[in-house]
Short mmCIF file of C-alpha atoms in Angstrom, two decimals:
data_model
loop_
_atom_site.label_atom_id
_atom_site.label_comp_id
_atom_site.label_asym_id
_atom_site.label_seq_id
_atom_site.Cartn_x
_atom_site.Cartn_y
_atom_site.Cartn_z
CA UNK A 1 94.62 121.64 73.93
CA UNK A 2 91.57 121.69 76.06
CA UNK A 3 92.08 119.72 78.97
CA UNK A 4 89.70 116.31 80.62
CA UNK A 5 88.91 114.06 83.08
CA UNK A 6 87.56 111.65 83.53
CA UNK A 7 86.41 110.66 87.17
CA UNK A 8 85.57 106.44 86.10
CA UNK A 9 83.89 104.34 88.19
CA UNK A 10 82.91 101.31 87.24
CA UNK A 11 84.50 97.73 87.74
CA UNK A 12 83.92 95.65 84.74
CA UNK A 13 86.43 97.51 82.14
CA UNK A 14 83.94 95.59 78.97
CA UNK A 15 81.01 97.61 80.62
CA UNK A 16 78.64 100.02 78.71
CA UNK A 17 80.65 102.10 81.65
CA UNK A 18 83.57 101.08 79.98
CA UNK A 19 83.23 101.78 76.26
CA UNK A 20 81.48 104.77 76.87
CA UNK A 21 85.07 105.92 78.62
CA UNK A 22 87.09 104.32 75.94
CA UNK A 23 85.33 105.85 73.88
CA UNK A 24 84.82 109.79 75.41
CA UNK A 25 89.40 109.50 75.55
CA UNK A 26 89.39 108.51 72.39
CA UNK A 27 87.31 111.20 70.56
CA UNK A 28 88.64 113.45 72.57
CA UNK A 29 91.87 112.97 72.16
CA UNK A 30 91.60 112.61 68.62
CA UNK A 31 90.04 116.62 69.09
CA UNK A 32 93.69 117.10 70.33
CA UNK A 33 92.22 117.13 73.95
CA UNK A 34 95.31 115.88 76.71
CA UNK A 35 92.57 113.75 78.89
CA UNK A 36 92.74 111.74 82.04
CA UNK A 37 91.39 109.31 83.79
CA UNK A 38 90.01 108.14 87.20
CA UNK A 39 89.91 104.32 87.68
CA UNK A 40 87.90 104.06 91.24
CA UNK A 41 88.23 100.32 91.56
CA UNK A 42 91.25 99.82 90.08
CA UNK A 43 92.79 102.26 92.39
CA UNK A 44 90.86 100.48 94.96
CA UNK A 45 90.51 105.06 95.64
CA UNK A 46 89.88 104.84 99.59
CA UNK A 47 86.05 106.83 99.64
CA UNK A 48 85.97 106.90 103.63
CA UNK A 49 86.45 110.04 105.18
CA UNK A 50 89.08 108.64 108.48
CA UNK A 51 91.78 110.99 109.88
CA UNK A 52 94.58 108.47 108.08
CA UNK A 53 93.72 112.29 105.07
CA UNK A 54 95.90 114.91 107.59
CA UNK A 55 99.35 114.09 107.03
CA UNK A 56 100.84 114.22 111.14
CA UNK A 57 99.05 116.60 114.01
CA UNK A 58 96.12 117.34 113.77
CA UNK A 59 94.15 120.85 115.01
CA UNK A 60 92.41 120.15 117.36
CA UNK A 61 92.65 115.86 118.09
CA UNK A 62 90.19 116.39 121.15
CA UNK A 63 87.24 116.19 118.59
CA UNK A 64 87.82 115.27 115.09
CA UNK A 65 86.50 117.59 112.62
CA UNK A 66 86.33 115.94 109.17
CA UNK A 67 86.36 119.47 107.58
CA UNK A 68 87.69 121.51 109.16
CA UNK A 69 90.72 119.22 109.69
CA UNK A 70 90.97 118.58 106.21
CA UNK A 71 90.55 122.60 105.16
CA UNK A 72 94.14 123.36 107.58
CA UNK A 73 95.88 120.37 106.54
CA UNK A 74 94.83 121.61 102.71
CA UNK A 75 96.43 124.92 103.67
CA UNK A 76 99.22 123.09 104.89
CA UNK A 77 99.71 120.95 102.10
CA UNK A 78 99.19 118.38 104.31
CA UNK A 79 95.85 116.17 103.30
CA UNK A 80 96.83 112.44 102.23
CA UNK A 81 99.16 111.81 98.71
CA UNK A 82 95.85 110.42 97.30
CA UNK A 83 93.91 113.43 96.94
CA UNK A 84 96.62 115.94 96.80
CA UNK A 85 97.10 113.45 92.96
CA UNK A 86 93.39 113.52 92.14
CA UNK A 87 92.69 117.45 93.35
CA UNK A 88 95.78 118.18 91.07
CA UNK A 89 93.76 116.90 87.57
CA UNK A 90 90.89 118.51 88.85
CA UNK A 91 93.08 121.92 88.96
CA UNK A 92 94.62 121.15 86.07
CA UNK A 93 91.60 120.06 84.59
CA UNK A 94 88.96 122.53 82.07
CA UNK A 95 86.32 119.92 81.97
CA UNK A 96 84.67 116.68 84.29
CA UNK A 97 83.51 113.51 83.09
CA UNK A 98 81.67 111.88 85.10
CA UNK A 99 81.02 108.84 83.88
CA UNK A 100 79.27 105.53 85.68
CA UNK A 101 76.90 103.29 87.11
CA UNK A 102 73.77 105.50 88.91
CA UNK A 103 72.68 104.06 92.17
CA UNK A 104 69.96 103.84 94.29
CA UNK A 105 69.36 107.21 92.24
CA UNK A 106 72.63 108.71 92.55
CA UNK A 107 76.78 107.49 92.03
CA UNK A 108 78.25 104.62 93.67
CA UNK A 109 79.72 105.08 96.86
CA UNK A 110 82.82 104.82 95.01
CA UNK A 111 82.59 108.18 93.11
CA UNK A 112 81.43 109.73 95.97
CA UNK A 113 84.63 109.01 98.54
CA UNK A 114 85.81 110.56 96.02
CA UNK A 115 83.38 114.06 95.90
CA UNK A 116 84.13 113.92 99.80
CA UNK A 117 87.40 113.65 99.87
CA UNK A 118 88.90 115.58 96.89
CA UNK A 119 86.83 118.71 97.54
CA UNK A 120 88.12 119.87 100.48
CA UNK A 121 86.78 123.16 102.04
CA UNK A 122 89.93 125.69 100.85
CA UNK A 123 90.29 123.77 97.01
CA UNK A 124 87.10 123.98 96.04
CA UNK A 125 84.98 126.97 98.18
CA UNK A 126 85.52 128.64 100.71
CA UNK A 127 82.90 130.56 102.75
CA UNK A 128 81.19 132.40 100.86
CA UNK A 129 82.88 131.89 98.26
CA UNK A 130 80.21 128.96 96.75
CA UNK A 131 78.00 128.16 94.20
CA UNK A 132 78.88 131.25 91.74
CA UNK A 133 81.72 132.13 93.67
CA UNK A 134 83.95 128.79 94.46
CA UNK A 135 87.49 127.92 93.65
CA UNK A 136 86.33 125.90 90.62
CA UNK A 137 84.29 128.64 88.24
CA UNK A 138 85.94 128.29 84.86
CA UNK A 139 85.57 124.68 84.63
CA UNK A 140 82.55 122.84 83.70
CA UNK A 141 80.75 119.17 84.64
CA UNK A 142 79.05 116.35 82.73
CA UNK A 143 77.32 113.21 84.53
CA UNK A 144 77.98 110.57 81.81
CA UNK A 145 75.75 107.29 83.11
CA UNK A 146 73.26 104.12 82.54
CA UNK A 147 70.06 103.45 84.87
CA UNK A 148 68.65 100.23 85.89
CA UNK A 149 64.95 101.79 85.47
CA UNK A 150 63.94 102.34 81.98
CA UNK A 151 63.21 105.73 80.17
CA UNK A 152 59.24 105.81 80.87
CA UNK A 153 60.31 104.55 85.06
CA UNK A 154 61.46 107.27 84.90
CA UNK A 155 59.42 110.62 82.70
CA UNK A 156 57.44 113.34 84.98
CA UNK A 157 54.50 110.72 85.73
CA UNK A 158 56.40 107.58 86.33
CA UNK A 159 57.69 105.47 88.87
CA UNK A 160 60.91 106.63 89.89
CA UNK A 161 60.11 110.28 88.98
CA UNK A 162 61.68 112.81 86.34
CA UNK A 163 65.25 112.23 86.39
CA UNK A 164 66.35 115.43 87.05
CA UNK A 165 64.86 115.17 90.25
CA UNK A 166 67.62 113.45 90.94
CA UNK A 167 70.42 115.53 89.02
CA UNK A 168 70.32 118.40 91.92
CA UNK A 169 72.12 116.96 94.48
CA UNK A 170 74.63 116.67 92.34
CA UNK A 171 74.62 119.14 89.23
CA UNK A 172 73.90 121.87 91.91
CA UNK A 173 75.57 120.72 94.79
CA UNK A 174 78.31 119.34 94.67
CA UNK A 175 79.48 121.03 91.06
CA UNK A 176 77.31 124.22 90.72
CA UNK A 177 78.44 124.44 95.19
CA UNK A 178 82.15 125.09 93.62
CA UNK A 179 81.14 127.12 90.48
CA UNK A 180 81.77 124.49 87.73
CA UNK A 181 79.38 125.58 85.12
CA UNK A 182 76.73 121.99 84.10
CA UNK A 183 76.37 120.49 81.12
CA UNK A 184 73.80 118.51 80.22
CA UNK A 185 73.65 115.35 81.90
CA UNK A 186 74.42 112.34 79.23
CA UNK A 187 72.10 109.52 80.17
CA UNK A 188 71.98 105.58 78.85
CA UNK A 189 68.77 104.08 80.29
CA UNK A 190 68.73 100.66 81.12
CA UNK A 191 71.78 98.86 78.64
CA UNK A 192 70.60 95.83 80.69
CA UNK A 193 66.81 94.97 78.29
CA UNK A 194 68.60 96.26 75.43
CA UNK A 195 69.35 95.10 71.82
CA UNK A 196 74.03 94.69 71.46
CA UNK A 197 72.06 96.84 68.62
CA UNK A 198 70.86 100.11 70.80
CA UNK A 199 74.05 99.55 72.70
CA UNK A 200 76.21 100.54 70.32
CA UNK A 201 74.54 103.86 69.34
CA UNK A 202 74.50 104.58 72.97
CA UNK A 203 77.77 104.10 71.83
CA UNK A 204 77.84 105.92 69.12
CA UNK A 205 76.01 108.80 69.92
CA UNK A 206 77.86 109.70 72.48
CA UNK A 207 81.09 109.85 70.60
CA UNK A 208 78.95 111.93 68.54
CA UNK A 209 78.10 114.38 71.36
CA UNK A 210 81.52 114.56 71.98
CA UNK A 211 82.32 116.34 68.38
CA UNK A 212 80.53 119.07 69.62
CA UNK A 213 80.87 119.61 72.63
CA UNK A 214 82.52 122.45 73.11
CA UNK A 215 79.90 124.81 71.77
CA UNK A 216 77.64 123.30 73.95
CA UNK A 217 76.03 125.72 76.61
CA UNK A 218 76.24 124.94 79.76
CA UNK A 219 72.60 125.06 81.53
CA UNK A 220 70.20 126.54 83.26
CA UNK A 221 71.53 125.21 87.17
CA UNK A 222 68.44 126.63 89.25
CA UNK A 223 65.12 124.50 90.62
CA UNK A 224 63.51 126.04 87.97
CA UNK A 225 65.97 123.23 85.67
CA UNK A 226 65.48 120.75 88.19
CA UNK A 227 61.81 121.10 89.09
CA UNK A 228 60.25 123.33 87.01
CA UNK B 1 59.82 95.16 122.41
CA UNK B 2 59.74 97.01 118.95
CA UNK B 3 63.32 96.87 117.42
CA UNK B 4 65.44 99.37 115.66
CA UNK B 5 68.38 99.18 113.76
CA UNK B 6 70.90 102.67 113.94
CA UNK B 7 72.88 103.02 111.35
CA UNK B 8 75.56 105.50 112.39
CA UNK B 9 78.34 107.56 110.34
CA UNK B 10 80.83 110.02 112.13
CA UNK B 11 84.23 109.61 112.38
CA UNK B 12 83.97 111.17 116.53
CA UNK B 13 81.94 109.59 119.94
CA UNK B 14 82.19 113.86 120.59
CA UNK B 15 80.77 115.38 117.83
CA UNK B 16 76.65 116.32 118.00
CA UNK B 17 75.55 113.30 115.53
CA UNK B 18 77.66 110.86 118.85
CA UNK B 19 75.62 112.85 120.77
CA UNK B 20 72.10 112.03 119.03
CA UNK B 21 73.36 108.62 117.99
CA UNK B 22 73.50 108.04 121.99
CA UNK B 23 70.33 109.68 122.72
CA UNK B 24 68.58 107.49 120.33
CA UNK B 25 69.33 104.68 121.90
CA UNK B 26 69.26 105.69 125.64
CA UNK B 27 65.65 107.38 125.43
CA UNK B 28 64.26 103.59 122.60
CA UNK B 29 65.68 101.12 124.96
CA UNK B 30 64.28 102.91 127.72
CA UNK B 31 61.25 102.46 125.87
CA UNK B 32 61.77 99.01 125.66
CA UNK B 33 63.25 97.71 121.85
CA UNK B 34 66.36 96.30 121.67
CA UNK B 35 68.04 98.67 119.30
CA UNK B 36 71.05 97.70 117.64
CA UNK B 37 73.53 99.92 115.58
CA UNK B 38 76.00 99.73 112.99
CA UNK B 39 78.71 101.72 113.49
CA UNK B 40 80.10 102.42 109.94
CA UNK B 41 83.58 104.14 111.08
CA UNK B 42 84.49 102.31 113.83
CA UNK B 43 83.82 98.89 111.85
CA UNK B 44 85.85 99.89 108.58
CA UNK B 45 82.67 99.49 106.58
CA UNK B 46 83.36 98.41 103.41
CA UNK B 47 81.71 100.61 100.23
CA UNK B 48 83.22 99.77 97.26
CA UNK B 49 80.55 97.78 95.44
CA UNK B 50 82.74 94.70 94.52
CA UNK B 51 83.72 91.14 93.04
CA UNK B 52 85.47 90.98 96.94
CA UNK B 53 81.76 90.95 98.18
CA UNK B 54 80.77 87.12 96.08
CA UNK B 55 82.27 83.95 97.69
CA UNK B 56 83.29 82.23 95.34
CA UNK B 57 82.53 81.36 91.91
CA UNK B 58 80.97 83.64 89.74
CA UNK B 59 77.56 83.07 87.76
CA UNK B 60 79.79 85.82 84.56
CA UNK B 61 83.52 85.40 85.68
CA UNK B 62 83.46 87.13 81.44
CA UNK B 63 82.24 90.00 81.96
CA UNK B 64 82.00 91.29 85.96
CA UNK B 65 77.97 93.01 86.76
CA UNK B 66 77.80 93.80 90.58
CA UNK B 67 74.20 94.38 89.94
CA UNK B 68 73.69 90.19 89.08
CA UNK B 69 77.01 88.78 90.97
CA UNK B 70 75.09 90.12 93.81
CA UNK B 71 71.49 89.38 93.13
CA UNK B 72 72.76 85.07 92.46
CA UNK B 73 75.25 84.82 95.59
CA UNK B 74 72.27 86.41 97.46
CA UNK B 75 70.29 83.90 96.08
CA UNK B 76 72.81 80.33 97.48
CA UNK B 77 73.46 82.54 100.10
CA UNK B 78 77.01 83.70 98.76
CA UNK B 79 77.75 86.68 100.06
CA UNK B 80 80.07 88.18 101.88
CA UNK B 81 80.14 87.42 104.88
CA UNK B 82 79.63 91.50 106.84
CA UNK B 83 77.35 92.51 103.63
CA UNK B 84 75.16 89.15 105.37
CA UNK B 85 76.03 91.03 108.67
CA UNK B 86 73.55 93.83 107.65
CA UNK B 87 71.14 92.35 106.30
CA UNK B 88 70.93 90.50 109.37
CA UNK B 89 70.28 92.61 111.23
CA UNK B 90 67.67 94.62 109.10
CA UNK B 91 66.18 91.81 108.58
CA UNK B 92 65.40 91.95 112.53
CA UNK B 93 64.54 95.66 112.91
CA UNK B 94 61.60 97.38 112.37
CA UNK B 95 62.39 100.89 112.36
CA UNK B 96 65.64 101.76 110.14
CA UNK B 97 67.63 104.99 112.26
CA UNK B 98 70.39 107.09 110.00
CA UNK B 99 72.72 109.45 111.28
CA UNK B 100 74.30 111.06 109.78
CA UNK B 101 76.26 115.04 109.34
CA UNK B 102 75.26 115.81 105.86
CA UNK B 103 78.31 115.96 102.90
CA UNK B 104 77.41 117.72 99.77
CA UNK B 105 73.77 117.17 99.87
CA UNK B 106 73.79 113.19 100.86
CA UNK B 107 75.20 110.70 102.53
CA UNK B 108 79.09 109.69 103.02
CA UNK B 109 80.17 107.76 101.07
CA UNK B 110 80.73 104.91 103.88
CA UNK B 111 77.00 105.24 104.57
CA UNK B 112 75.61 105.18 100.72
CA UNK B 113 78.52 101.43 100.16
CA UNK B 114 76.43 99.93 103.01
CA UNK B 115 72.79 101.13 101.01
CA UNK B 116 74.83 100.08 98.22
CA UNK B 117 76.36 96.60 99.28
CA UNK B 118 73.87 96.10 101.83
CA UNK B 119 70.02 96.36 99.35
CA UNK B 120 71.00 94.13 97.10
CA UNK B 121 68.11 92.67 95.27
CA UNK B 122 66.61 89.79 96.02
CA UNK B 123 67.61 90.90 100.49
CA UNK B 124 65.64 94.65 98.96
CA UNK B 125 63.19 94.20 95.55
CA UNK B 126 63.18 92.04 93.31
CA UNK B 127 61.06 93.23 89.88
CA UNK B 128 58.55 93.97 90.19
CA UNK B 129 58.73 93.88 93.15
CA UNK B 130 60.11 97.85 93.87
CA UNK B 131 58.80 100.38 96.06
CA UNK B 132 55.26 99.83 97.87
CA UNK B 133 56.27 95.37 96.94
CA UNK B 134 59.49 95.89 98.22
CA UNK B 135 60.71 93.02 100.02
CA UNK B 136 61.36 95.49 103.17
CA UNK B 137 57.34 96.93 103.04
CA UNK B 138 56.26 96.48 107.39
CA UNK B 139 59.11 98.78 108.58
CA UNK B 140 59.82 101.94 109.19
CA UNK B 141 62.81 104.31 107.88
CA UNK B 142 63.57 108.17 108.71
CA UNK B 143 67.00 109.92 108.45
CA UNK B 144 67.95 112.35 110.38
CA UNK B 145 70.68 114.38 109.80
CA UNK B 146 72.92 117.51 110.90
CA UNK B 147 73.91 119.91 107.92
CA UNK B 148 77.02 122.48 107.65
CA UNK B 149 74.16 125.44 106.03
CA UNK B 150 72.23 127.14 108.03
CA UNK B 151 67.65 126.56 107.79
CA UNK B 152 67.61 129.90 105.41
CA UNK B 153 70.04 128.77 103.19
CA UNK B 154 68.11 125.86 102.77
CA UNK B 155 65.03 127.35 102.45
CA UNK B 156 62.46 127.21 99.44
CA UNK B 157 64.11 130.46 97.63
CA UNK B 158 67.54 129.77 99.47
CA UNK B 159 71.00 128.84 97.80
CA UNK B 160 70.66 125.76 98.50
CA UNK B 161 66.64 124.92 97.32
CA UNK B 162 64.53 124.17 99.58
CA UNK B 163 66.25 120.97 101.75
CA UNK B 164 63.68 118.68 100.50
CA UNK B 165 64.54 118.46 97.22
CA UNK B 166 67.82 116.75 98.14
CA UNK B 167 66.26 114.34 100.36
CA UNK B 168 64.39 112.67 96.97
CA UNK B 169 66.87 110.71 96.06
CA UNK B 170 67.30 109.29 99.46
CA UNK B 171 63.61 108.83 100.96
CA UNK B 172 62.30 108.02 97.85
CA UNK B 173 64.78 105.94 96.08
CA UNK B 174 66.29 104.23 98.99
CA UNK B 175 63.24 103.70 101.46
CA UNK B 176 60.26 104.18 99.77
CA UNK B 177 61.93 101.73 96.33
CA UNK B 178 62.05 98.81 98.96
CA UNK B 179 58.47 99.26 100.26
CA UNK B 180 59.72 100.90 103.67
CA UNK B 181 57.43 103.55 104.58
CA UNK B 182 59.19 106.33 105.38
CA UNK B 183 58.56 109.15 108.81
CA UNK B 184 59.42 112.46 108.66
CA UNK B 185 63.19 113.41 108.77
CA UNK B 186 65.08 114.76 112.26
CA UNK B 187 66.87 117.90 110.35
CA UNK B 188 69.76 120.05 112.50
CA UNK B 189 70.75 122.76 111.07
CA UNK B 190 73.98 123.93 111.62
CA UNK B 191 75.28 123.20 114.77
CA UNK B 192 78.26 124.82 113.96
CA UNK B 193 77.48 127.56 113.73
CA UNK B 194 75.40 128.04 117.91
CA UNK B 195 76.03 128.17 120.75
CA UNK B 196 76.36 124.50 123.44
CA UNK B 197 73.02 125.83 124.54
CA UNK B 198 70.79 125.36 121.40
CA UNK B 199 73.31 122.02 120.71
CA UNK B 200 71.86 120.74 124.09
CA UNK B 201 68.25 121.70 123.10
CA UNK B 202 68.94 119.90 119.58
CA UNK B 203 69.45 116.73 121.24
CA UNK B 204 66.54 117.60 123.99
CA UNK B 205 64.12 117.78 120.59
CA UNK B 206 65.39 114.53 119.32
CA UNK B 207 64.70 112.45 122.89
CA UNK B 208 60.97 114.62 123.27
CA UNK B 209 60.70 113.43 119.22
CA UNK B 210 61.13 109.56 120.00
CA UNK B 211 59.24 109.67 122.61
CA UNK B 212 56.06 109.62 120.91
CA UNK B 213 57.23 108.66 117.62
CA UNK B 214 56.40 104.70 117.00
CA UNK B 215 52.68 107.00 117.30
CA UNK B 216 53.98 109.64 113.87
CA UNK B 217 52.42 108.62 110.77
CA UNK B 218 54.88 107.89 107.64
CA UNK B 219 54.92 111.05 105.12
CA UNK B 220 53.30 110.96 101.87
CA UNK B 221 56.98 110.02 99.48
CA UNK B 222 55.48 111.33 96.65
CA UNK B 223 56.94 114.18 94.27
CA UNK B 224 54.47 116.29 96.51
CA UNK B 225 55.82 115.61 99.57
CA UNK B 226 58.92 118.02 97.80
CA UNK B 227 58.71 119.24 95.26
CA UNK B 228 55.64 120.76 96.17
#
């Protein structure tokens, strides 16, 4: 059975994000996948990248460099236990699903903190091993999120620009950088402005997509996909 | 005298980011500006958007909606004191400078948390008052950051793509959305891979730019600037 990690960032289990997460757990479990959820708010996950992420002495205590210190700490097994825990989940996963509400054209800070702290050099990449030779190659990722704005505002001529523009830092800058192949995003536009009926259809559509997810081809994660 | 708020996110005062921040404080103060710094790591600024941001009762305690609750709390003066404090600084500022090391094609989580929690609806925008009619119009913003990758990797044909691609969510999706006009970014590429001499030149170039900053015209913050 395949292994899936859902990194989930919503404060409210009753929200559409909460339901989308639940639908994914149910549908993927039904398929025989083993599903793990990192429920970041429930875990009170620490988003700040600080000296506390390194257990014991620093490599250079004169001038703190987070990138260097976490790289060194990773190599000697000296990262803080919450980070090591998340790295184990990533290591075992075949697919990472990020489930969140879009905050300011990006992920909520608590999820950005998960990225900043978990995907350290040595674990997720190590120069020059990045992009297609990143250490997380052979894994898949999928960004599943809700928006405040409608689909029209995120169209090519819309006031917020093509939604693909804002996917570049997340899909290319984070996932592709680590070697992860990216499946098409799953976007629920403006659920707060539609009927309960329409929101139920959104959940059904997500469950439906998940049924054939493993047959999907990753996107071509290059500028053409984003900016045409 | 003009008022400047520097939102600063680096753990180490001795870092280049620390020096860039110091240079800005010195140069702008010399000009007669009044400069305030929000040193996010030193403040241990909370990046997580949670129920704790609302003092007292919730508008809807059955189903927590962060956007709705903070909007309502803003209107009745019921946001948490650390958020109110930052909003006051923003309100008074003519110019916001964001000083940070680029983490994963974006700002560090601690700074994203400042954005998520401080720029709430009612304060920074209120539909349909966004973009050119956002509530923070008549203010300027400038993103000043360092990168891990070299300038070549962030060129148009480079492996990380044009650096402007990753500025879209920050400059357009955050600042322009609130009505803020955006000055050209200030980017120090790969300071860790250059000589001490070259790093000093970077500081001098920043000080030099600041001398004539108030004469600069904002960029045209539309898709053409980013994606040509």
